[in-house]
Coordinates of N, CA and C in Angstrom, one line a residue:
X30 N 93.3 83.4 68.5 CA 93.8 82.1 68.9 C 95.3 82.0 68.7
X31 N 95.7 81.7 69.7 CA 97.6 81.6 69.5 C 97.6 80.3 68.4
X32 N 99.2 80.5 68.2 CA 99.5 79.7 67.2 C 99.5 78.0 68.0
X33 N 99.8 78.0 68.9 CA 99.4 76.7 69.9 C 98.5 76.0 69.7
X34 N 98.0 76.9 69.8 CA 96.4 76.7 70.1 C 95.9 76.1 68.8
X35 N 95.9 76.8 67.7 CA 96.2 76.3 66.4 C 96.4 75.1 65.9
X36 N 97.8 75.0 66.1 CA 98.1 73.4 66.2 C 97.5 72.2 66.7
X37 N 96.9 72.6 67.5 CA 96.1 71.6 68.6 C 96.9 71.2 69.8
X38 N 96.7 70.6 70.6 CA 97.6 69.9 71.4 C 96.8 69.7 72.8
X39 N 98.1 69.5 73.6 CA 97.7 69.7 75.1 C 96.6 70.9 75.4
X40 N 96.9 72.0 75.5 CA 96.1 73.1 75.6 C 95.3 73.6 74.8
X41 N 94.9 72.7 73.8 CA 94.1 73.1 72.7 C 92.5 73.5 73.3
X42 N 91.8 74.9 73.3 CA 90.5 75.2 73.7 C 90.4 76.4 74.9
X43 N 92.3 76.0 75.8 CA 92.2 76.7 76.4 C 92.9 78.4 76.6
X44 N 92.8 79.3 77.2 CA 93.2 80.7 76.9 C 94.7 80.7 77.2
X45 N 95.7 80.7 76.8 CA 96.8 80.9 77.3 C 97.1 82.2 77.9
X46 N 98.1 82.5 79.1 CA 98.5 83.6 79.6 C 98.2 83.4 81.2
X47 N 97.5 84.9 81.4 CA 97.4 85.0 82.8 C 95.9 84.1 83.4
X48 N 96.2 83.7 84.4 CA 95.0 83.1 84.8 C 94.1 84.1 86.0
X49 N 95.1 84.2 86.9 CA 95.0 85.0 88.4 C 96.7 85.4 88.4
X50 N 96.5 86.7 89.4 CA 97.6 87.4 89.8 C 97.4 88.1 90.9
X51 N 98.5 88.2 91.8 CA 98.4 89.3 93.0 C 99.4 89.8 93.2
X52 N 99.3 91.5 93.5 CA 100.3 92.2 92.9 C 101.0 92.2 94.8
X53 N 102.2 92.4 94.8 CA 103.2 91.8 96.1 C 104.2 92.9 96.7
X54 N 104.1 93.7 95.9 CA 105.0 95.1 95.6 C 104.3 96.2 94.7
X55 N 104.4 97.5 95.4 CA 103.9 98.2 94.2 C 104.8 99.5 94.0
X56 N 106.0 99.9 93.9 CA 107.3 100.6 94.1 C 106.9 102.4 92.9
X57 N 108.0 102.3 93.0 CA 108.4 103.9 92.3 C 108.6 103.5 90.8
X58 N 109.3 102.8 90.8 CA 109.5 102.5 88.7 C 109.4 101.4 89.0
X59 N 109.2 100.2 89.6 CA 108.4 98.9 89.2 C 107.8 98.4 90.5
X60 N 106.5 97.2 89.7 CA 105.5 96.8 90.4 C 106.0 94.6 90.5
X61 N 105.6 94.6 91.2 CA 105.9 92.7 91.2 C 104.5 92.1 91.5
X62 N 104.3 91.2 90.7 CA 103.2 90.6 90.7 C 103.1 88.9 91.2
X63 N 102.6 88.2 91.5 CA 102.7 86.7 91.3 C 101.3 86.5 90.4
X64 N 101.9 85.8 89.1 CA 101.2 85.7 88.2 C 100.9 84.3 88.4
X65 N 99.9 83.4 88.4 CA 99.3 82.1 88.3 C 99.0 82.2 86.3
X66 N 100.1 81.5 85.8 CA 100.0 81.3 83.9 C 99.8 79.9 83.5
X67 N 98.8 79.8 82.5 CA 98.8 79.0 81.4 C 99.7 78.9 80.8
X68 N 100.0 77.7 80.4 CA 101.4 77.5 79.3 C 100.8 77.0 78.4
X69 N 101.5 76.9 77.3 CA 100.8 76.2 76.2 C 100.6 74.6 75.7
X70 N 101.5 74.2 76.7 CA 100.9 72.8 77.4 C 99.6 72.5 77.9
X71 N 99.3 73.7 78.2 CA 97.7 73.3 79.2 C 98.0 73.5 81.0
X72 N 99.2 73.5 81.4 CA 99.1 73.7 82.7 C 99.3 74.5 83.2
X73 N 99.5 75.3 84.4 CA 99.6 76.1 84.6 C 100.9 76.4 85.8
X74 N 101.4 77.4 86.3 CA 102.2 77.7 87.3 C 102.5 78.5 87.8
X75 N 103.3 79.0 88.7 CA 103.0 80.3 89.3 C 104.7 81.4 89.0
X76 N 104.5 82.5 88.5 CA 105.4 83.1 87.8 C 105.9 84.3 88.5
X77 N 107.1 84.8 89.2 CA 107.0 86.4 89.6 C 107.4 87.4 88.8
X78 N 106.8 88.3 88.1 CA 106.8 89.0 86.7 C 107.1 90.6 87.7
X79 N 108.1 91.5 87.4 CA 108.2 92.5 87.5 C 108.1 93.5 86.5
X80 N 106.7 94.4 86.5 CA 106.3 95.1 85.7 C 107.1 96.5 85.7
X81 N 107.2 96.9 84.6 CA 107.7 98.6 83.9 C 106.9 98.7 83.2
X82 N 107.0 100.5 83.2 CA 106.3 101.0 82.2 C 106.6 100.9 81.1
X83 N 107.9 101.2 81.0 CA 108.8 100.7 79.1 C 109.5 102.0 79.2
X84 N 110.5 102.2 78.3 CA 111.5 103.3 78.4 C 112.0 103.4 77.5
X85 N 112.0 104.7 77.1 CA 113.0 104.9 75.7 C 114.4 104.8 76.1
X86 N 115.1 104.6 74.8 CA 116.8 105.1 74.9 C 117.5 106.1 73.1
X87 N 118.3 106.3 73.1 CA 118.3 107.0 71.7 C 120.0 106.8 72.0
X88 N 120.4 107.3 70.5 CA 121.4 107.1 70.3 C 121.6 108.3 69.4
X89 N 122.6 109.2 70.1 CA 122.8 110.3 69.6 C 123.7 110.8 69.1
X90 N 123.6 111.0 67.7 CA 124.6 111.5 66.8 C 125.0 113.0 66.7
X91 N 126.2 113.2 66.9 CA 126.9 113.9 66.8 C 127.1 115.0 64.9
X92 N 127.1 114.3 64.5 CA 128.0 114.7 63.2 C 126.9 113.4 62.2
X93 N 126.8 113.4 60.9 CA 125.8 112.9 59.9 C 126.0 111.2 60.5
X94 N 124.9 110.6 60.7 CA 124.8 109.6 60.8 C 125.3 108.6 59.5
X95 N 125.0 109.2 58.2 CA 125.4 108.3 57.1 C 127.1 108.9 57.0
X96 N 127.7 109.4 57.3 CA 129.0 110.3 57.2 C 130.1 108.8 57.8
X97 N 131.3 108.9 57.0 CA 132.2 108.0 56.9 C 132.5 107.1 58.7
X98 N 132.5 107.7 59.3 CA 132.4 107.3 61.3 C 132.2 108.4 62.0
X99 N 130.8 108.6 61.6 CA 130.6 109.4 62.9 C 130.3 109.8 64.2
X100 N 129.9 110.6 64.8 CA 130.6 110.7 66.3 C 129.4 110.6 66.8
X101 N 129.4 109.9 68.3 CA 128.1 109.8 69.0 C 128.6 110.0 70.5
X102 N 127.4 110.8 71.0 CA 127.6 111.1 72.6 C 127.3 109.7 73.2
X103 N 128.5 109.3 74.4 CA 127.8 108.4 75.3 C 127.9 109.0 76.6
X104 N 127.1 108.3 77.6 CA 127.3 108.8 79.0 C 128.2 108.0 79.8
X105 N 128.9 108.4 80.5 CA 129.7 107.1 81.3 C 128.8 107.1 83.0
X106 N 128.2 106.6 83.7 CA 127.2 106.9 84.3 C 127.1 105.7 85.7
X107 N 127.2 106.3 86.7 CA 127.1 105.1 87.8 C 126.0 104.8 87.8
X108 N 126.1 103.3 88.4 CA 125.3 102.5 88.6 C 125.1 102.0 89.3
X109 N 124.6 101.8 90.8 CA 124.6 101.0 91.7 C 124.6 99.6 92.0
X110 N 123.2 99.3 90.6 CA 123.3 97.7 90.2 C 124.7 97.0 89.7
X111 N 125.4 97.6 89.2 CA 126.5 97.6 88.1 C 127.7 97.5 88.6
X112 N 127.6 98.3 90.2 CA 128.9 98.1 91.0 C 129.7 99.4 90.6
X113 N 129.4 99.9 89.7 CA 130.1 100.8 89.5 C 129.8 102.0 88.1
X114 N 130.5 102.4 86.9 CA 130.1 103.5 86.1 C 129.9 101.9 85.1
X115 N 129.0 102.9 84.2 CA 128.6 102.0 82.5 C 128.6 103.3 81.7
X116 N 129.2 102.8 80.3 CA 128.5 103.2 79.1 C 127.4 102.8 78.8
X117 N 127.0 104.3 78.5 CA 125.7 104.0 77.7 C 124.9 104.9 77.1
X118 N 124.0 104.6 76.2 CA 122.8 106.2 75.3 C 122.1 106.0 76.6
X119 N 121.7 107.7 76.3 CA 120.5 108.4 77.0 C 119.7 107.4 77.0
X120 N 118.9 107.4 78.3 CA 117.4 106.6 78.4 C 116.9 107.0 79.6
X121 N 115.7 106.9 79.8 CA 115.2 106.7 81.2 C 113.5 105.8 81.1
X122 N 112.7 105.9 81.1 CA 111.3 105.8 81.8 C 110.6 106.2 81.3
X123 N 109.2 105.7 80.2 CA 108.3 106.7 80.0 C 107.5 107.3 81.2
X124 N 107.1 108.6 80.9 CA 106.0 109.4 82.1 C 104.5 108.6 81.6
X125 N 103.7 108.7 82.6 CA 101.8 108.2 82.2 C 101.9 108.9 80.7
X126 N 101.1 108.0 79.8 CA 101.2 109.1 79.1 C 101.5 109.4 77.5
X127 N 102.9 109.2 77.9 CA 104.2 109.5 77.2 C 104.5 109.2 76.0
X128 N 104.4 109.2 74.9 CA 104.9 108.5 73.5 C 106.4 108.2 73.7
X129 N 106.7 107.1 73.4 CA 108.1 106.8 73.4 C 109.1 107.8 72.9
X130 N 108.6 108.1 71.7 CA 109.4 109.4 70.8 C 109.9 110.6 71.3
X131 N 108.5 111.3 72.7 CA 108.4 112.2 73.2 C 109.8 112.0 74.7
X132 N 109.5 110.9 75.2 CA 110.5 110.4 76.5 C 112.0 110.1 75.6
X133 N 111.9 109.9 74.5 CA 113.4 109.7 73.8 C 114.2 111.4 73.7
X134 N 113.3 112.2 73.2 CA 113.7 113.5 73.2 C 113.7 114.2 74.4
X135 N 112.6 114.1 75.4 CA 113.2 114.6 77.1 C 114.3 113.8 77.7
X136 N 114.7 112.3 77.2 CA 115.7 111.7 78.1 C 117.3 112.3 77.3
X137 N 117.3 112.8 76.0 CA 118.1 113.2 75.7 C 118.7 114.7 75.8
X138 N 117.3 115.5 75.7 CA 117.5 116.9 76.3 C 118.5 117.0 78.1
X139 N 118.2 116.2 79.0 CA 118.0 116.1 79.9 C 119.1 115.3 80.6
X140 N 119.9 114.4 80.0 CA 121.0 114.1 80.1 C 122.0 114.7 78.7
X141 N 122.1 115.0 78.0 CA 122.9 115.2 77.1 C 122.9 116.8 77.4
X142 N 121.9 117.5 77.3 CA 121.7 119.0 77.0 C 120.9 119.2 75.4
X143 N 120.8 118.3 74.7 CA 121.1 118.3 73.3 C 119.5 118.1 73.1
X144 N 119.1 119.5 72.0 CA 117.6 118.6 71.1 C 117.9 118.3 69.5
X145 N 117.4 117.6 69.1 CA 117.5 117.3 68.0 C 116.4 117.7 66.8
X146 N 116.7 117.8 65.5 CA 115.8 117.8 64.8 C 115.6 116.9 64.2
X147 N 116.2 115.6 63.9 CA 115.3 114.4 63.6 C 115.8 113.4 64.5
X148 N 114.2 112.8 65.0 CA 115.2 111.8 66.0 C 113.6 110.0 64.7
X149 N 114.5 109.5 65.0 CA 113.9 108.3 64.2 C 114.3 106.7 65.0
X150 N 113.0 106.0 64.6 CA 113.1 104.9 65.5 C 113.6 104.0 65.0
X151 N 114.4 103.3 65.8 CA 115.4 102.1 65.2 C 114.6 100.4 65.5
X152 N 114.3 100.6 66.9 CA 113.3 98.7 66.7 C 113.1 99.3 68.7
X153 N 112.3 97.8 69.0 CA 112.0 97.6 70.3 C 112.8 96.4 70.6
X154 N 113.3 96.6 72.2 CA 113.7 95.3 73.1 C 112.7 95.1 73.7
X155 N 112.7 93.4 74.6 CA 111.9 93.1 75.7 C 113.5 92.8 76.7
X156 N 113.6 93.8 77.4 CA 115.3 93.6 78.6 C 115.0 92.3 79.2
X157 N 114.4 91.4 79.1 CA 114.2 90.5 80.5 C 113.4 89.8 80.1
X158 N 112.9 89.1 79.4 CA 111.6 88.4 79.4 C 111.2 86.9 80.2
X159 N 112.1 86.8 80.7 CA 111.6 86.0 81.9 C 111.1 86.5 82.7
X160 N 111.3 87.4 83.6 CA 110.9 87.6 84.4 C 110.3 89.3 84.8
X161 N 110.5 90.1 83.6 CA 110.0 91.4 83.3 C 109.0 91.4 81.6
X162 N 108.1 92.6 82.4 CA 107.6 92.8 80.9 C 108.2 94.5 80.3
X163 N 109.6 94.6 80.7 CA 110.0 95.7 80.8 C 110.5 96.2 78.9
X164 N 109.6 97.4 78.3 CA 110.3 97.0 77.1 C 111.4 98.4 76.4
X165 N 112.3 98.6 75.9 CA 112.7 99.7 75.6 C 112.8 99.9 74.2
X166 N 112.1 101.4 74.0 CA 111.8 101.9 72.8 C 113.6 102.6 72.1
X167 N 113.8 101.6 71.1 CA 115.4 102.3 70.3 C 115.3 103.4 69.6
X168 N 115.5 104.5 69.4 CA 115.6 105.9 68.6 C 117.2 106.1 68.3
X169 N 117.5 106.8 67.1 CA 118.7 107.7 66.8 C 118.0 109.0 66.2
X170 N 119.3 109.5 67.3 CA 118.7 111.2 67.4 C 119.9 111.7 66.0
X171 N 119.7 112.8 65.6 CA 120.7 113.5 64.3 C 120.2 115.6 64.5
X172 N 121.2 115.8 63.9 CA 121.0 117.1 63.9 C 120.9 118.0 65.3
X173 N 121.9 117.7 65.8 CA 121.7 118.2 67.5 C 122.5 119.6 67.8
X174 N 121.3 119.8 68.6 CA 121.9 121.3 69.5 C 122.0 121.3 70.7
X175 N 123.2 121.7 71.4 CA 123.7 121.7 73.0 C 122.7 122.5 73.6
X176 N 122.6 122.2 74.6 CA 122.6 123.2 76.0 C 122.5 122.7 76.7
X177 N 121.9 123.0 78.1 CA 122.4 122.6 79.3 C 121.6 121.5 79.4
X178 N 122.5 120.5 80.3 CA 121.8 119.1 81.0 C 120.8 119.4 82.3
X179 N 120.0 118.6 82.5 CA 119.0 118.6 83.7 C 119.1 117.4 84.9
X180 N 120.8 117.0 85.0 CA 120.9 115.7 85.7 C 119.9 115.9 86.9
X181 N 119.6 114.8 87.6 CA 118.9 114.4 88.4 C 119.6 114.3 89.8
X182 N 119.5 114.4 90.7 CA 120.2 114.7 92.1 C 121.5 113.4 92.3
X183 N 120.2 112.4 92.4 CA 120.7 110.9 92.5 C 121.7 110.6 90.7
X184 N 121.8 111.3 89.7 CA 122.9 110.8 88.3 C 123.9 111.6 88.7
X185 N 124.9 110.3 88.3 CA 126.2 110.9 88.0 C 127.1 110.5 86.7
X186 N 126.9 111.5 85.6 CA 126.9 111.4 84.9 C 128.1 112.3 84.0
X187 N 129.1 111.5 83.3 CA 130.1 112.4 82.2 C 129.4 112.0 80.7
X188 N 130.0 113.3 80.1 CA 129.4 113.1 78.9 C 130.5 112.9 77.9
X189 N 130.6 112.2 76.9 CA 131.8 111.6 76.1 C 131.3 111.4 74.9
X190 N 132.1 112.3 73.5 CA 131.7 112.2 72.1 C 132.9 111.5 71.8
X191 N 133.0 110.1 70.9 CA 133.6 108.9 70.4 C 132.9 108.5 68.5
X192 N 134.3 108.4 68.2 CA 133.6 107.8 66.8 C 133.2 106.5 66.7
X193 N 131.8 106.5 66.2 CA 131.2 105.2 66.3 C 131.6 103.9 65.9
X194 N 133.1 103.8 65.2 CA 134.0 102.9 65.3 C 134.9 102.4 66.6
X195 N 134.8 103.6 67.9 CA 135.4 103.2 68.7 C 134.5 102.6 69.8
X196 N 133.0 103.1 69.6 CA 131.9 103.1 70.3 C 131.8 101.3 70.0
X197 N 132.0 100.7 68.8 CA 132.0 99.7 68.4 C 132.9 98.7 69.1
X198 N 134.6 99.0 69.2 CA 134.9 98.5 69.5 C 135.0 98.6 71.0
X199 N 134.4 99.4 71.8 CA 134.3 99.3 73.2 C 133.6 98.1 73.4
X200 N 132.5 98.2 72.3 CA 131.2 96.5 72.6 C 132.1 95.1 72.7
X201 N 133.0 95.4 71.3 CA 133.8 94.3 71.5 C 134.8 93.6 72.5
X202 N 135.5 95.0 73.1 CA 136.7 94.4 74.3 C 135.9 94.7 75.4
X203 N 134.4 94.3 75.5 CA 133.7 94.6 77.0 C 133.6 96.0 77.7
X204 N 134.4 97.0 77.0 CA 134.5 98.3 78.1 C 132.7 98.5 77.9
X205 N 131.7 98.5 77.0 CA 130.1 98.8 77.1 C 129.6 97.1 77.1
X206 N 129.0 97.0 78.1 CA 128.2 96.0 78.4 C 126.9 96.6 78.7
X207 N 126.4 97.7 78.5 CA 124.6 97.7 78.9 C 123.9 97.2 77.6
X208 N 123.0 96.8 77.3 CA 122.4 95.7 76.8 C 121.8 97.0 76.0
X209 N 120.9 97.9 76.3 CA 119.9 98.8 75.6 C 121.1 99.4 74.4
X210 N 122.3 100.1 75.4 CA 123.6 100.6 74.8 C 124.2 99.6 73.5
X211 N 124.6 98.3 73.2 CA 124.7 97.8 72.6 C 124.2 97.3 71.8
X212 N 122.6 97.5 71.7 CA 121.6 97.0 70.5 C 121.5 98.4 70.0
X213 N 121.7 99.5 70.7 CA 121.4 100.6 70.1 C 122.3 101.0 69.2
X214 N 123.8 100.7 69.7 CA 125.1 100.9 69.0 C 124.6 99.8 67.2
X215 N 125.1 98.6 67.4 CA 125.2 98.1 66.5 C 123.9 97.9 65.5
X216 N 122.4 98.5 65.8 CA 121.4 98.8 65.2 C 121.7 99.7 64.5
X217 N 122.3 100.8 64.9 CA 122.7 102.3 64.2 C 123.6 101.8 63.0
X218 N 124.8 101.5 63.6 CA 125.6 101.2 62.6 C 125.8 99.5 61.4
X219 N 124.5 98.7 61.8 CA 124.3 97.9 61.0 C 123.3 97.9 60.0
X220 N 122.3 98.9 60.6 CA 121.3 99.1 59.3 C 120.6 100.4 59.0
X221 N 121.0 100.9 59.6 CA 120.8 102.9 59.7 C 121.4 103.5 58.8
X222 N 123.1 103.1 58.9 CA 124.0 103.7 58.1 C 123.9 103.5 56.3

């Protein structure tokens, strides 16, 4: 029983969430639904929810993560939605399947070149929760070894090592605005370090 529900109220008795749904799109990395939801008022309404599978991102260190500012690879990376290039850590899409852990170390092999020997999890986002149930899994990677990247036809992608003081202050004069990129930045260096 939700905590609503609990309380008592308007909707007290009844199931909150989905009631009925019909899916309207069913794409390559997301699906769109029209969800008919219970609220916790008791009524209901009709919602258009774009579904993902969830996706890691990692944040990859260069040189000791506890070491005085150390250096982390970012990508500078077009973006179509974006209008143009973003900073940002490795991420992509989990596969069927996939443990977040496992898509955090292929999205970093694969854009970066680099595997790591400890990669450790930092927290989860929900990117959207209005209107997505899209969630991404946070990691920092440590102890890394180069080799070659596996970009994807469609990425365009440079790769750029920055001390995490400068990585910092990119957040702050706006040059990184991706959202996964900046909780992953200031997660690392607010409670990691």
């Amino acid at each position: 029983m939700s905590e609503q529900q609990q309380r008592g109220g308007e909707g007290e008795g009844k199931e909150l969430g989905k009631v009925s749904g019909t899916r309207v799109y069913d794409g390559r990395v997301i699906r769109v639904d029209m969800d008919t939801v219970r609220f916790p008022n008791g009524k209901t309404g009709d919602l258009e929810m774009v579904r993902h599978q969830g996706a890691s991102a990692v944040v990859p260190f260069l040189s000791d993560p506890a070491g005085e500012d150390p250096q982390v690879l970012l990508l500078r990376q077009y973006r179509y939605a974006a209008d143009g290039y973003l900073y940002e850590i490795p991420a992509g899409k989990l596969d069927p399947g996939e443990s977040p852990e496992s898509c955090a170390a292929r999205e970093l092999l694969e854009e970066t070149g680099c595997t790591a020997s400890t990669i450790e999890k930092l927290t989860m986002i929900y990117t959207s929760p209005g209107f997505t149930d899209e969630r991404i899994h946070l990691f920092a990677a440590s102890g890394l070894t180069r080799g070659d990247t596996a970009h994807e036809e469609h990425e365009f992608i440079s790769i750029e090592s920055v001390a995490l003081s400068k990585a910092l202050a990119m957040i702050r004069s706006g040059e990184i605005t991706d959202g996964k990129t900046i909780v992953g930045l200031l997660f690392a260096a607010g409670f990691q370090r």
